């Protein structure tokens, strides 16, 4: 399953009301580190299909959501479980670290 693009219109249904845990990648087109982790997130999305949904939210297009969740630098990754923030990571990480963090939060 590929990463899913989300915005203010589908945030509630795709993230807050999701049955499975959801990773939200707060990113922007101009962010180099965001582009660095994108392929790893795609791979993890495929590897953990059915266990977790990985989504991308462009902060330039959705500044109100970035502000609502206190995103001050990007990339910021939030894991939501049952509509609540369960954990947060800020900054680019290698795939192994991202995978370990995500897996540890969806078990």
Tab-separated table of N, CA and C in Angstrom:
chain	number	residue	atom	x	y	z
A	1	UNK	N	0.852	-1.189	0.000
A	1	UNK	CA	0.000	0.000	0.000
A	1	UNK	C	0.891	1.244	0.000
A	2	UNK	N	0.667	2.132	-0.911
A	2	UNK	CA	1.470	3.353	-1.003
A	2	UNK	C	1.038	4.355	0.056
A	3	UNK	N	1.891	5.338	0.277
A	3	UNK	CA	1.514	6.394	1.207
A	3	UNK	C	0.306	7.141	0.641
A	4	UNK	N	-0.505	7.679	1.534
A	4	UNK	CA	-1.748	8.340	1.172
A	4	UNK	C	-1.607	9.840	1.421
A	5	UNK	N	-1.993	10.651	0.443
A	5	UNK	CA	-1.957	12.101	0.632
A	5	UNK	C	-3.200	12.517	1.409
A	6	UNK	N	-2.989	13.285	2.457
A	6	UNK	CA	-4.126	13.772	3.238
A	6	UNK	C	-4.069	15.292	3.304
A	7	UNK	N	-5.228	15.883	3.607
A	7	UNK	CA	-5.322	17.327	3.789
A	7	UNK	C	-6.451	17.601	4.771
A	8	UNK	N	-6.786	18.864	4.923
A	8	UNK	CA	-7.813	19.213	5.917
A	8	UNK	C	-9.169	18.587	5.609
A	9	UNK	N	-9.412	18.248	4.332
A	9	UNK	CA	-10.709	17.685	3.956
A	9	UNK	C	-10.882	16.220	4.351
A	10	UNK	N	-9.788	15.448	4.359
A	10	UNK	CA	-9.930	14.028	4.699
A	10	UNK	C	-9.157	13.636	5.960
A	11	UNK	N	-8.611	14.606	6.678
A	11	UNK	CA	-7.821	14.316	7.877
A	11	UNK	C	-8.646	13.566	8.919
A	12	UNK	N	-9.852	14.065	9.182
A	12	UNK	CA	-10.667	13.414	10.213
A	12	UNK	C	-11.012	11.980	9.840
A	13	UNK	N	-11.478	11.753	8.610
A	13	UNK	CA	-11.888	10.399	8.218
A	13	UNK	C	-10.690	9.462	8.056
A	14	UNK	N	-9.593	9.941	7.472
A	14	UNK	CA	-8.456	9.058	7.178
A	14	UNK	C	-7.482	8.888	8.337
A	15	UNK	N	-7.478	9.830	9.270
A	15	UNK	CA	-6.527	9.751	10.389
A	15	UNK	C	-7.255	9.545	11.714
A	16	UNK	N	-8.086	10.498	12.082
A	16	UNK	CA	-8.708	10.454	13.410
A	16	UNK	C	-9.711	9.319	13.571
A	17	UNK	N	-10.385	8.927	12.481
A	17	UNK	CA	-11.378	7.859	12.583
A	17	UNK	C	-10.869	6.520	12.047
A	18	UNK	N	-9.593	6.436	11.730
A	18	UNK	CA	-9.028	5.202	11.170
A	18	UNK	C	-9.040	4.083	12.204
A	19	UNK	N	-9.269	2.873	11.723
A	19	UNK	CA	-9.257	1.692	12.605
A	19	UNK	C	-7.825	1.311	12.968
A	20	UNK	N	-6.901	1.430	11.992
A	20	UNK	CA	-5.509	1.068	12.226
A	20	UNK	C	-4.698	2.300	12.658
A	21	UNK	N	-3.515	2.084	13.247
A	21	UNK	CA	-2.640	3.224	13.550
A	21	UNK	C	-2.272	3.956	12.252
A	22	UNK	N	-2.103	5.269	12.352
A	22	UNK	CA	-1.792	6.086	11.176
A	22	UNK	C	-0.551	6.937	11.470
A	23	UNK	N	0.423	6.857	10.560
A	23	UNK	CA	1.595	7.732	10.618
A	23	UNK	C	1.304	8.916	9.702
A	24	UNK	N	1.444	10.126	10.233
A	24	UNK	CA	1.285	11.328	9.421
A	24	UNK	C	2.650	11.974	9.277
A	25	UNK	N	3.103	12.089	8.030
A	25	UNK	CA	4.363	12.735	7.697
A	25	UNK	C	4.047	14.178	7.325
A	26	UNK	N	4.377	15.116	8.226
A	26	UNK	CA	4.216	16.534	7.930
A	26	UNK	C	5.447	16.962	7.135
A	27	UNK	N	5.251	17.394	5.886
A	27	UNK	CA	6.347	17.672	4.973
A	27	UNK	C	6.036	18.892	4.110
A	28	UNK	N	7.009	19.283	3.279
A	28	UNK	CA	6.811	20.352	2.295
A	28	UNK	C	7.680	20.055	1.080
A	29	UNK	N	7.264	20.578	-0.054
A	29	UNK	CA	7.949	20.342	-1.322
A	29	UNK	C	9.409	20.815	-1.293
A	30	UNK	N	9.678	21.893	-0.568
A	30	UNK	CA	11.006	22.512	-0.538
A	30	UNK	C	11.940	21.883	0.496
A	31	UNK	N	11.456	20.899	1.242
A	31	UNK	CA	12.215	20.313	2.356
A	31	UNK	C	13.074	19.138	1.891
A	32	UNK	N	14.380	19.326	1.881
A	32	UNK	CA	15.312	18.269	1.474
A	32	UNK	C	15.215	17.007	2.320
A	33	UNK	N	15.286	17.122	3.654
A	33	UNK	CA	15.175	15.919	4.492
A	33	UNK	C	13.838	15.189	4.302
A	34	UNK	N	12.769	15.931	4.005
A	34	UNK	CA	11.466	15.297	3.748
A	34	UNK	C	11.557	14.404	2.519
A	35	UNK	N	12.232	14.906	1.487
A	35	UNK	CA	12.391	14.122	0.256
A	35	UNK	C	13.292	12.913	0.492
A	36	UNK	N	14.249	13.050	1.417
A	36	UNK	CA	15.153	11.935	1.721
A	36	UNK	C	14.407	10.755	2.341
A	37	UNK	N	13.446	11.014	3.222
A	37	UNK	CA	12.766	9.913	3.913
A	37	UNK	C	11.564	9.378	3.137
A	38	UNK	N	11.129	10.090	2.099
A	38	UNK	CA	9.931	9.669	1.352
A	38	UNK	C	10.039	8.248	0.791
A	39	UNK	N	11.160	7.867	0.141
A	39	UNK	CA	11.236	6.490	-0.369
A	39	UNK	C	11.174	5.445	0.747
A	40	UNK	N	11.790	5.725	1.885
A	40	UNK	CA	11.751	4.788	3.010
A	40	UNK	C	10.325	4.626	3.524
A	41	UNK	N	9.588	5.727	3.603
A	41	UNK	CA	8.198	5.650	4.070
A	41	UNK	C	7.342	4.844	3.081
A	42	UNK	N	7.608	4.996	1.783
A	42	UNK	CA	6.887	4.196	0.781
A	42	UNK	C	7.149	2.705	1.004
A	43	UNK	N	8.417	2.345	1.211
A	43	UNK	CA	8.779	0.937	1.429
A	43	UNK	C	8.133	0.398	2.702
A	44	UNK	N	8.199	1.168	3.773
A	44	UNK	CA	7.611	0.742	5.048
A	44	UNK	C	6.100	0.586	4.892
A	45	UNK	N	5.484	1.492	4.134
A	45	UNK	CA	4.048	1.408	3.888
A	45	UNK	C	3.687	0.078	3.238
A	46	UNK	N	4.507	-0.364	2.295
A	46	UNK	CA	4.269	-1.655	1.635
A	46	UNK	C	4.552	-2.824	2.572
A	47	UNK	N	5.628	-2.716	3.348
A	47	UNK	CA	6.016	-3.805	4.248
A	47	UNK	C	5.006	-4.009	5.372
A	48	UNK	N	4.398	-2.924	5.843
A	48	UNK	CA	3.467	-3.011	6.974
A	48	UNK	C	2.011	-2.827	6.534
A	49	UNK	N	1.735	-3.075	5.260
A	49	UNK	CA	0.375	-2.933	4.744
A	49	UNK	C	-0.596	-3.758	5.579
A	50	UNK	N	-1.700	-3.136	5.945
A	50	UNK	CA	-2.697	-3.813	6.767
A	50	UNK	C	-2.493	-3.623	8.258
A	51	UNK	N	-1.280	-3.222	8.654
A	51	UNK	CA	-0.985	-3.005	10.076
A	51	UNK	C	-0.970	-1.521	10.435
A	52	UNK	N	-0.577	-0.701	9.457
A	52	UNK	CA	-0.469	0.738	9.686
A	52	UNK	C	-0.705	1.456	8.364
A	53	UNK	N	-1.281	2.655	8.454
A	53	UNK	CA	-1.454	3.488	7.267
A	53	UNK	C	-0.447	4.633	7.363
A	54	UNK	N	0.310	4.854	6.292
A	54	UNK	CA	1.287	5.938	6.275
A	54	UNK	C	0.776	7.015	5.332
A	55	UNK	N	0.683	8.230	5.866
A	55	UNK	CA	0.107	9.343	5.113
A	55	UNK	C	1.082	10.510	5.061
A	56	UNK	N	0.852	11.406	4.098
A	56	UNK	CA	1.680	12.598	3.937
A	56	UNK	C	0.770	13.822	3.946
A	57	UNK	N	1.167	14.833	4.731
A	57	UNK	CA	0.397	16.060	4.814
A	57	UNK	C	1.320	17.233	4.500
A	58	UNK	N	1.031	17.943	3.419
A	58	UNK	CA	1.844	19.090	3.008
A	58	UNK	C	1.503	20.280	3.895
A	59	UNK	N	2.488	20.768	4.657
A	59	UNK	CA	2.213	21.848	5.614
A	59	UNK	C	1.956	23.189	4.927
A	60	UNK	N	2.496	23.372	3.716
A	60	UNK	CA	2.245	24.622	2.995
A	60	UNK	C	0.786	24.711	2.553
A	61	UNK	N	0.180	23.570	2.261
A	61	UNK	CA	-1.220	23.533	1.835
A	61	UNK	C	-2.176	23.409	3.019
A	62	UNK	N	-1.670	23.000	4.190
A	62	UNK	CA	-2.510	22.763	5.372
A	62	UNK	C	-1.863	23.345	6.631
A	63	UNK	N	-1.580	24.661	6.650
A	63	UNK	CA	-0.878	25.238	7.803
A	63	UNK	C	-1.661	25.119	9.109
A	64	UNK	N	-2.999	25.097	9.015
A	64	UNK	CA	-3.806	25.015	10.238
A	64	UNK	C	-3.619	23.673	10.938
A	65	UNK	N	-3.467	22.593	10.186
A	65	UNK	CA	-3.236	21.285	10.810
A	65	UNK	C	-1.835	21.206	11.409
A	66	UNK	N	-0.848	21.769	10.725
A	66	UNK	CA	0.504	21.795	11.280
A	66	UNK	C	0.508	22.564	12.601
A	67	UNK	N	-0.172	23.695	12.644
A	67	UNK	CA	-0.242	24.494	13.867
A	67	UNK	C	-1.004	23.759	14.964
A	68	UNK	N	-2.097	23.098	14.596
A	68	UNK	CA	-2.917	22.374	15.579
A	68	UNK	C	-2.106	21.315	16.324
A	69	UNK	N	-1.159	20.685	15.624
A	69	UNK	CA	-0.375	19.624	16.242
A	69	UNK	C	1.027	20.070	16.636
A	70	UNK	N	1.270	21.379	16.638
A	70	UNK	CA	2.522	21.927	17.144
A	70	UNK	C	3.737	21.590	16.300
A	71	UNK	N	3.541	21.420	14.993
A	71	UNK	CA	4.667	21.107	14.118
A	71	UNK	C	5.475	22.377	13.886
A	72	UNK	N	6.743	22.370	14.348
A	72	UNK	CA	7.585	23.539	14.238
A	72	UNK	C	8.722	23.350	13.236
A	73	UNK	N	9.080	22.109	12.978
A	73	UNK	CA	10.095	21.832	11.960
A	73	UNK	C	9.695	20.547	11.246
A	74	UNK	N	10.225	20.399	10.040
A	74	UNK	CA	9.865	19.229	9.248
A	74	UNK	C	11.118	18.535	8.754
A	75	UNK	N	11.063	17.233	8.509
A	75	UNK	CA	9.871	16.407	8.652
A	75	UNK	C	9.533	16.121	10.113
A	76	UNK	N	8.243	16.138	10.407
A	76	UNK	CA	7.725	15.688	11.693
A	76	UNK	C	6.771	14.538	11.409
A	77	UNK	N	6.956	13.445	12.129
A	77	UNK	CA	6.091	12.276	11.979
A	77	UNK	C	5.304	12.081	13.267
A	78	UNK	N	3.998	11.969	13.131
A	78	UNK	CA	3.132	11.680	14.275
A	78	UNK	C	2.450	10.336	14.034
A	79	UNK	N	2.354	9.536	15.083
A	79	UNK	CA	1.579	8.297	15.004
A	79	UNK	C	0.288	8.512	15.790
A	80	UNK	N	-0.827	8.282	15.106
A	80	UNK	CA	-2.136	8.399	15.726
A	80	UNK	C	-2.696	7.002	15.968
A	81	UNK	N	-3.232	6.811	17.176
A	81	UNK	CA	-3.959	5.581	17.510
A	81	UNK	C	-5.278	6.010	18.125
A	82	UNK	N	-6.357	5.469	17.610
A	82	UNK	CA	-7.693	5.792	18.117
A	82	UNK	C	-7.942	7.301	18.167
A	83	UNK	N	-7.460	8.014	17.142
A	83	UNK	CA	-7.705	9.446	17.041
A	83	UNK	C	-6.831	10.321	17.904
A	84	UNK	N	-5.880	9.724	18.621
A	84	UNK	CA	-4.991	10.484	19.510
A	84	UNK	C	-3.541	10.328	19.067
A	85	UNK	N	-2.732	11.355	19.326
A	85	UNK	CA	-1.303	11.259	19.030
A	85	UNK	C	-0.665	10.304	20.023
A	86	UNK	N	-0.035	9.244	19.513
A	86	UNK	CA	0.599	8.243	20.370
A	86	UNK	C	2.101	8.490	20.504
A	87	UNK	N	2.727	9.044	19.449
A	87	UNK	CA	4.170	9.296	19.487
A	87	UNK	C	4.536	10.272	18.383
A	88	UNK	N	5.756	10.844	18.511
A	88	UNK	CA	6.205	11.840	17.551
A	88	UNK	C	7.704	11.719	17.340
A	89	UNK	N	8.140	11.907	16.098
A	89	UNK	CA	9.564	11.973	15.749
A	89	UNK	C	9.767	13.204	14.892
A	90	UNK	N	10.854	13.922	15.136
A	90	UNK	CA	11.187	15.100	14.345
A	90	UNK	C	12.536	14.883	13.680
A	91	UNK	N	12.592	15.163	12.393
A	91	UNK	CA	13.843	15.048	11.657
A	91	UNK	C	13.898	13.794	10.807
A	92	UNK	N	14.855	13.800	9.881
A	92	UNK	CA	15.036	12.670	8.979
A	92	UNK	C	15.794	11.557	9.696
A	93	UNK	N	15.330	10.336	9.516
A	93	UNK	CA	15.965	9.164	10.098
A	93	UNK	C	16.201	8.143	8.993
A	94	UNK	N	17.203	7.261	9.150
A	94	UNK	CA	17.365	6.197	8.167
A	94	UNK	C	16.178	5.235	8.223
A	95	UNK	N	15.988	4.476	7.139
A	95	UNK	CA	14.841	3.573	7.049
A	95	UNK	C	14.772	2.616	8.229
A	96	UNK	N	15.904	2.065	8.653
A	96	UNK	CA	15.867	1.101	9.754
A	96	UNK	C	15.312	1.738	11.026
A	97	UNK	N	15.706	2.979	11.295
A	97	UNK	CA	15.216	3.671	12.492
A	97	UNK	C	13.730	3.998	12.359
A	98	UNK	N	13.322	4.452	11.176
A	98	UNK	CA	11.896	4.736	10.948
A	98	UNK	C	11.057	3.472	11.109
A	99	UNK	N	11.516	2.397	10.495
A	99	UNK	CA	10.792	1.135	10.549
A	99	UNK	C	10.671	0.622	11.982
A	100	UNK	N	11.769	0.700	12.731
A	100	UNK	CA	11.771	0.260	14.127
A	100	UNK	C	10.800	1.101	14.957
A	101	UNK	N	10.825	2.417	14.758
A	101	UNK	CA	9.946	3.322	15.509
A	101	UNK	C	8.476	3.034	15.190
A	102	UNK	N	8.176	2.911	13.900
A	102	UNK	CA	6.798	2.653	13.501
A	102	UNK	C	6.332	1.288	14.013
A	103	UNK	N	7.144	0.259	13.801
A	103	UNK	CA	6.787	-1.099	14.246
A	103	UNK	C	6.571	-1.149	15.747
A	104	UNK	N	7.400	-0.439	16.490
A	104	UNK	CA	7.278	-0.418	17.944
A	104	UNK	C	5.999	0.236	18.417
A	105	UNK	N	5.422	1.093	17.588
A	105	UNK	CA	4.196	1.791	17.966
A	105	UNK	C	2.929	1.130	17.448
A	106	UNK	N	3.065	0.156	16.556
A	106	UNK	CA	1.858	-0.481	16.026
A	106	UNK	C	1.640	-1.877	16.576
A	107	UNK	N	2.596	-2.353	17.344
A	107	UNK	CA	2.498	-3.718	17.902
A	107	UNK	C	1.427	-3.787	18.975
